Amino acid sequence: MGAVAVRDETFGELLRSWRQRRRVSQLDLAIEAEVSARHISFLETGRARPSREMVRRLAEELQVPLRQRNALLTAAGFAPMYPEREVRAPELGLVRQALDRILAGHEPYPAVVVDAAWNLVAANAAAAMFMDGVPAELLREPVNVMRLSLHPQAMGGRLLNLAEVRAHLLPPLRRQAETSGDPRLAELYEELAGYTYPGVDLNVAHVPGPADILVPLRIAHGDRVLSMFTTIATFGTPLDVTVSELAIETFWPGDEETAAAFRRT
């Protein structure tokens, strides 16, 4: 039996998919894009073809990521608008400098740079603590930070409040997969949601009290318990696919004992 050809989605099919993913009606999209609802309907059914500017405007209104905007343009018969360069490309020199300064400036605390699929792009020296004792197969490139966070043989086996952290990581990952349309994230979510932890009741999580501010990561590290919280930053107004997908996650001490432990390393 011969191979079955996979048909590429048309522009109309992609537009409908993004509109439905954003839960926007044809009328609402038409109002925002300043066209008629009939025109939106014709674009989705293929009875009308969009201009390059119309593709750009609809993608902007639907908050389509740059990578998928290129796919919309290609499906409509136009060349991609947004370049996709390697992080090490000469054109991204200023971006790399910014990343290096942020990573170095955050020491002695850990910081990592990840792509849209949570794969590790760069890290500072302090982030090596997350790799301690992790099996080699989990450190083969691309190293996935979400996988390291929840895998039973990685951080998932060292988190003292695993149920709580897991309950706060998985729902946003699922929503990210749904809103981005990225199949890599959907696969990652299914993998992580399927992890089992013998002896750990995943239904038992701390109920936030009035004094709680953030969900900490309480990590067993050697003979210490490190408490941390994180922040995530992205580049503003990116015009490159790679840059638009980069995120910098910085880890901060949640108490003075943790801060002192990092300062001593």
PDB file of N, CA, C and O in Angstrom, residues 65 67-68 84 112-121 142-149 173 176-177 180-189 191-192 241-247 249:
ATOM      1  N   PRO A  65       0.473  33.676  16.711  1.00  0.00           N
ATOM      2  CA  PRO A  65       1.933  33.761  16.859  1.00  0.00           C
ATOM      3  C   PRO A  65       2.620  33.926  15.501  1.00  0.00           C
ATOM      4  O   PRO A  65       2.074  33.521  14.469  1.00  0.00           O
ATOM      5  N   ARG A  67       5.100  32.481  13.991  1.00  0.00           N
ATOM      6  CA  ARG A  67       5.340  31.265  13.211  1.00  0.00           C
ATOM      7  C   ARG A  67       4.089  30.874  12.434  1.00  0.00           C
ATOM      8  O   ARG A  67       4.143  30.533  11.245  1.00  0.00           O
ATOM      9  N   GLN A  68       2.939  30.932  13.105  1.00  0.00           N
ATOM     10  CA  GLN A  68       1.690  30.556  12.451  1.00  0.00           C
ATOM     11  C   GLN A  68       1.194  31.654  11.500  1.00  0.00           C
ATOM     12  O   GLN A  68       0.447  31.371  10.577  1.00  0.00           O
ATOM     13  N   GLU A  84      13.006  33.611  10.406  1.00  0.00           N
ATOM     14  CA  GLU A  84      13.276  32.705  11.520  1.00  0.00           C
ATOM     15  C   GLU A  84      14.762  32.369  11.499  1.00  0.00           C
ATOM     16  O   GLU A  84      15.215  31.559  10.708  1.00  0.00           O
ATOM     17  N   VAL A 112      17.191  30.581  33.202  1.00  0.00           N
ATOM     18  CA  VAL A 112      17.241  29.813  31.958  1.00  0.00           C
ATOM     19  C   VAL A 112      16.500  30.562  30.859  1.00  0.00           C
ATOM     20  O   VAL A 112      15.630  31.395  31.143  1.00  0.00           O
ATOM     21  N   VAL A 113      16.859  30.252  29.624  1.00  0.00           N
ATOM     22  CA  VAL A 113      16.149  30.753  28.451  1.00  0.00           C
ATOM     23  C   VAL A 113      15.543  29.553  27.743  1.00  0.00           C
ATOM     24  O   VAL A 113      16.236  28.552  27.513  1.00  0.00           O
ATOM     25  N   VAL A 114      14.249  29.628  27.420  1.00  0.00           N
ATOM     26  CA  VAL A 114      13.567  28.521  26.762  1.00  0.00           C
ATOM     27  C   VAL A 114      12.891  29.008  25.491  1.00  0.00           C
ATOM     28  O   VAL A 114      12.641  30.210  25.321  1.00  0.00           O
ATOM     29  N   ASP A 115      12.590  28.044  24.596  1.00  0.00           N
ATOM     30  CA  ASP A 115      11.854  28.386  23.385  1.00  0.00           C
ATOM     31  C   ASP A 115      10.374  28.109  23.582  1.00  0.00           C
ATOM     32  O   ASP A 115       9.924  27.829  24.705  1.00  0.00           O
ATOM     33  N   ALA A 116       9.608  28.154  22.496  1.00  0.00           N
ATOM     34  CA  ALA A 116       8.154  28.024  22.611  1.00  0.00           C
ATOM     35  C   ALA A 116       7.718  26.672  23.138  1.00  0.00           C
ATOM     36  O   ALA A 116       6.631  26.535  23.695  1.00  0.00           O
ATOM     37  N   ALA A 117       8.552  25.640  22.956  1.00  0.00           N
ATOM     38  CA  ALA A 117       8.213  24.292  23.426  1.00  0.00           C
ATOM     39  C   ALA A 117       8.857  23.991  24.769  1.00  0.00           C
ATOM     40  O   ALA A 117       8.883  22.848  25.199  1.00  0.00           O
ATOM     41  N   TRP A 118       9.380  25.002  25.448  1.00  0.00           N
ATOM     42  CA  TRP A 118      10.037  24.863  26.747  1.00  0.00           C
ATOM     43  C   TRP A 118      11.345  24.087  26.649  1.00  0.00           C
ATOM     44  O   TRP A 118      11.797  23.506  27.624  1.00  0.00           O
ATOM     45  N   ASN A 119      11.958  24.105  25.470  1.00  0.00           N
ATOM     46  CA  ASN A 119      13.280  23.509  25.322  1.00  0.00           C
ATOM     47  C   ASN A 119      14.344  24.511  25.753  1.00  0.00           C
ATOM     48  O   ASN A 119      14.234  25.707  25.461  1.00  0.00           O
ATOM     49  N   LEU A 120      15.368  24.017  26.427  1.00  0.00           N
ATOM     50  CA  LEU A 120      16.412  24.881  26.967  1.00  0.00           C
ATOM     51  C   LEU A 120      17.265  25.459  25.841  1.00  0.00           C
ATOM     52  O   LEU A 120      17.796  24.738  25.006  1.00  0.00           O
ATOM     53  N   VAL A 121      17.393  26.786  25.830  1.00  0.00           N
ATOM     54  CA  VAL A 121      18.217  27.486  24.851  1.00  0.00           C
ATOM     55  C   VAL A 121      19.538  27.930  25.475  1.00  0.00           C
ATOM     56  O   VAL A 121      20.598  27.826  24.865  1.00  0.00           O
ATOM     57  N   PRO A 142      17.054  18.110  22.471  1.00  0.00           N
ATOM     58  CA  PRO A 142      16.813  19.313  23.269  1.00  0.00           C
ATOM     59  C   PRO A 142      16.358  18.970  24.691  1.00  0.00           C
ATOM     60  O   PRO A 142      15.457  18.151  24.874  1.00  0.00           O
ATOM     61  N   VAL A 143      16.991  19.605  25.666  1.00  0.00           N
ATOM     62  CA  VAL A 143      16.607  19.428  27.063  1.00  0.00           C
ATOM     63  C   VAL A 143      15.338  20.243  27.309  1.00  0.00           C
ATOM     64  O   VAL A 143      15.301  21.435  27.016  1.00  0.00           O
ATOM     65  N   ASN A 144      14.317  19.581  27.820  1.00  0.00           N
ATOM     66  CA  ASN A 144      13.049  20.266  28.033  1.00  0.00           C
ATOM     67  C   ASN A 144      12.889  20.645  29.502  1.00  0.00           C
ATOM     68  O   ASN A 144      12.929  19.784  30.384  1.00  0.00           O
ATOM     69  N   VAL A 145      12.714  21.920  29.771  1.00  0.00           N
ATOM     70  CA  VAL A 145      12.652  22.424  31.140  1.00  0.00           C
ATOM     71  C   VAL A 145      11.390  21.945  31.859  1.00  0.00           C
ATOM     72  O   VAL A 145      11.430  21.617  33.052  1.00  0.00           O
ATOM     73  N   MET A 146      10.272  21.879  31.156  1.00  0.00           N
ATOM     74  CA  MET A 146       9.049  21.367  31.778  1.00  0.00           C
ATOM     75  C   MET A 146       9.216  19.899  32.157  1.00  0.00           C
ATOM     76  O   MET A 146       8.772  19.460  33.224  1.00  0.00           O
ATOM     77  N   ARG A 147       9.848  19.148  31.267  1.00  0.00           N
ATOM     78  CA  ARG A 147      10.079  17.730  31.562  1.00  0.00           C
ATOM     79  C   ARG A 147      10.984  17.578  32.781  1.00  0.00           C
ATOM     80  O   ARG A 147      10.724  16.752  33.660  1.00  0.00           O
ATOM     81  N   LEU A 148      12.042  18.377  32.845  1.00  0.00           N
ATOM     82  CA  LEU A 148      12.930  18.333  34.011  1.00  0.00           C
ATOM     83  C   LEU A 148      12.182  18.695  35.288  1.00  0.00           C
ATOM     84  O   LEU A 148      12.449  18.154  36.364  1.00  0.00           O
ATOM     85  N   SER A 149      11.231  19.615  35.170  1.00  0.00           N
ATOM     86  CA  SER A 149      10.514  20.091  36.358  1.00  0.00           C
ATOM     87  C   SER A 149       9.630  19.022  36.976  1.00  0.00           C
ATOM     88  O   SER A 149       9.450  18.992  38.197  1.00  0.00           O
ATOM     89  N   LEU A 173       0.020  24.965  30.865  1.00  0.00           N
ATOM     90  CA  LEU A 173       0.625  24.303  29.712  1.00  0.00           C
ATOM     91  C   LEU A 173      -0.458  23.814  28.755  1.00  0.00           C
ATOM     92  O   LEU A 173      -0.321  23.947  27.528  1.00  0.00           O
ATOM     93  N   GLN A 176      -1.749  26.819  26.979  1.00  0.00           N
ATOM     94  CA  GLN A 176      -0.759  27.275  26.007  1.00  0.00           C
ATOM     95  C   GLN A 176      -0.817  26.423  24.749  1.00  0.00           C
ATOM     96  O   GLN A 176      -0.717  26.940  23.631  1.00  0.00           O
ATOM     97  N   ALA A 177      -0.984  25.117  24.921  1.00  0.00           N
ATOM     98  CA  ALA A 177      -1.087  24.227  23.767  1.00  0.00           C
ATOM     99  C   ALA A 177      -2.334  24.552  22.951  1.00  0.00           C
ATOM    100  O   ALA A 177      -2.285  24.576  21.707  1.00  0.00           O
ATOM    101  N   SER A 180      -1.956  28.237  21.270  1.00  0.00           N
ATOM    102  CA  SER A 180      -0.882  28.382  20.288  1.00  0.00           C
ATOM    103  C   SER A 180      -1.067  27.480  19.080  1.00  0.00           C
ATOM    104  O   SER A 180      -0.518  27.742  18.004  1.00  0.00           O
ATOM    105  N   GLY A 181      -1.819  26.394  19.257  1.00  0.00           N
ATOM    106  CA  GLY A 181      -1.966  25.436  18.178  1.00  0.00           C
ATOM    107  C   GLY A 181      -0.707  24.638  17.914  1.00  0.00           C
ATOM    108  O   GLY A 181      -0.572  24.018  16.858  1.00  0.00           O
ATOM    109  N   ASP A 182       0.229  24.637  18.867  1.00  0.00           N
ATOM    110  CA  ASP A 182       1.515  23.966  18.685  1.00  0.00           C
ATOM    111  C   ASP A 182       1.380  22.502  19.124  1.00  0.00           C
ATOM    112  O   ASP A 182       1.180  22.222  20.303  1.00  0.00           O
ATOM    113  N   PRO A 183       1.506  21.550  18.185  1.00  0.00           N
ATOM    114  CA  PRO A 183       1.345  20.136  18.557  1.00  0.00           C
ATOM    115  C   PRO A 183       2.421  19.655  19.524  1.00  0.00           C
ATOM    116  O   PRO A 183       2.196  18.708  20.277  1.00  0.00           O
ATOM    117  N   ARG A 184       3.592  20.307  19.520  1.00  0.00           N
ATOM    118  CA  ARG A 184       4.647  19.905  20.458  1.00  0.00           C
ATOM    119  C   ARG A 184       4.200  20.118  21.899  1.00  0.00           C
ATOM    120  O   ARG A 184       4.501  19.302  22.784  1.00  0.00           O
ATOM    121  N   LEU A 185       3.478  21.187  22.140  1.00  0.00           N
ATOM    122  CA  LEU A 185       3.005  21.473  23.493  1.00  0.00           C
ATOM    123  C   LEU A 185       1.904  20.503  23.905  1.00  0.00           C
ATOM    124  O   LEU A 185       1.836  20.099  25.072  1.00  0.00           O
ATOM    125  N   ALA A 186       1.052  20.132  22.953  1.00  0.00           N
ATOM    126  CA  ALA A 186      -0.002  19.164  23.265  1.00  0.00           C
ATOM    127  C   ALA A 186       0.617  17.814  23.639  1.00  0.00           C
ATOM    128  O   ALA A 186       0.190  17.168  24.604  1.00  0.00           O
ATOM    129  N   GLU A 187       1.636  17.401  22.895  1.00  0.00           N
ATOM    130  CA  GLU A 187       2.315  16.138  23.199  1.00  0.00           C
ATOM    131  C   GLU A 187       3.031  16.216  24.542  1.00  0.00           C
ATOM    132  O   GLU A 187       3.020  15.258  25.329  1.00  0.00           O
ATOM    133  N   LEU A 188       3.656  17.360  24.813  1.00  0.00           N
ATOM    134  CA  LEU A 188       4.356  17.534  26.076  1.00  0.00           C
ATOM    135  C   LEU A 188       3.381  17.468  27.242  1.00  0.00           C
ATOM    136  O   LEU A 188       3.656  16.828  28.269  1.00  0.00           O
ATOM    137  N   TYR A 189       2.238  18.121  27.087  1.00  0.00           N
ATOM    138  CA  TYR A 189       1.234  18.089  28.160  1.00  0.00           C
ATOM    139  C   TYR A 189       0.782  16.659  28.443  1.00  0.00           C
ATOM    140  O   TYR A 189       0.688  16.244  29.611  1.00  0.00           O
ATOM    141  N   GLU A 191       2.362  13.913  27.914  1.00  0.00           N
ATOM    142  CA  GLU A 191       3.442  13.178  28.564  1.00  0.00           C
ATOM    143  C   GLU A 191       3.522  13.520  30.045  1.00  0.00           C
ATOM    144  O   GLU A 191       3.558  12.626  30.909  1.00  0.00           O
ATOM    145  N   LEU A 192       3.558  14.796  30.360  1.00  0.00           N
ATOM    146  CA  LEU A 192       3.719  15.226  31.748  1.00  0.00           C
ATOM    147  C   LEU A 192       2.513  14.836  32.604  1.00  0.00           C
ATOM    148  O   LEU A 192       2.671  14.448  33.764  1.00  0.00           O
ATOM    149  N   VAL A 241      10.699  35.170  14.254  1.00  0.00           N
ATOM    150  CA  VAL A 241       9.988  34.043  14.856  1.00  0.00           C
ATOM    151  C   VAL A 241      10.729  33.514  16.073  1.00  0.00           C
ATOM    152  O   VAL A 241      10.139  33.294  17.138  1.00  0.00           O
ATOM    153  N   THR A 242      12.036  33.317  15.939  1.00  0.00           N
ATOM    154  CA  THR A 242      12.824  32.770  17.043  1.00  0.00           C
ATOM    155  C   THR A 242      12.762  33.671  18.263  1.00  0.00           C
ATOM    156  O   THR A 242      12.532  33.209  19.388  1.00  0.00           O
ATOM    157  N   VAL A 243      12.954  34.970  18.057  1.00  0.00           N
ATOM    158  CA  VAL A 243      12.947  35.915  19.175  1.00  0.00           C
ATOM    159  C   VAL A 243      11.571  35.966  19.829  1.00  0.00           C
ATOM    160  O   VAL A 243      11.459  36.053  21.059  1.00  0.00           O
ATOM    161  N   SER A 244      10.523  35.874  19.026  1.00  0.00           N
ATOM    162  CA  SER A 244       9.166  35.941  19.580  1.00  0.00           C
ATOM    163  C   SER A 244       8.866  34.762  20.484  1.00  0.00           C
ATOM    164  O   SER A 244       7.987  34.838  21.344  1.00  0.00           O
ATOM    165  N   GLU A 245       9.596  33.657  20.294  1.00  0.00           N
ATOM    166  CA  GLU A 245       9.313  32.446  21.058  1.00  0.00           C
ATOM    167  C   GLU A 245      10.234  32.255  22.261  1.00  0.00           C
ATOM    168  O   GLU A 245      10.089  31.284  23.002  1.00  0.00           O
ATOM    169  N   LEU A 246      11.181  33.161  22.463  1.00  0.00           N
ATOM    170  CA  LEU A 246      12.105  33.036  23.591  1.00  0.00           C
ATOM    171  C   LEU A 246      11.476  33.585  24.870  1.00  0.00           C
ATOM    172  O   LEU A 246      10.780  34.604  24.849  1.00  0.00           O
ATOM    173  N   ALA A 247      11.737  32.901  25.966  1.00  0.00           N
ATOM    174  CA  ALA A 247      11.294  33.368  27.283  1.00  0.00           C
ATOM    175  C   ALA A 247      12.428  33.150  28.278  1.00  0.00           C
ATOM    176  O   ALA A 247      13.137  32.143  28.213  1.00  0.00           O
ATOM    177  N   GLU A 249      13.278  32.623  32.140  1.00  0.00           N
ATOM    178  CA  GLU A 249      12.715  32.289  33.452  1.00  0.00           C
ATOM    179  C   GLU A 249      13.800  32.459  34.500  1.00  0.00           C
ATOM    180  O   GLU A 249      14.853  31.822  34.430  1.00  0.00           O
TER     181      GLU A 249
END
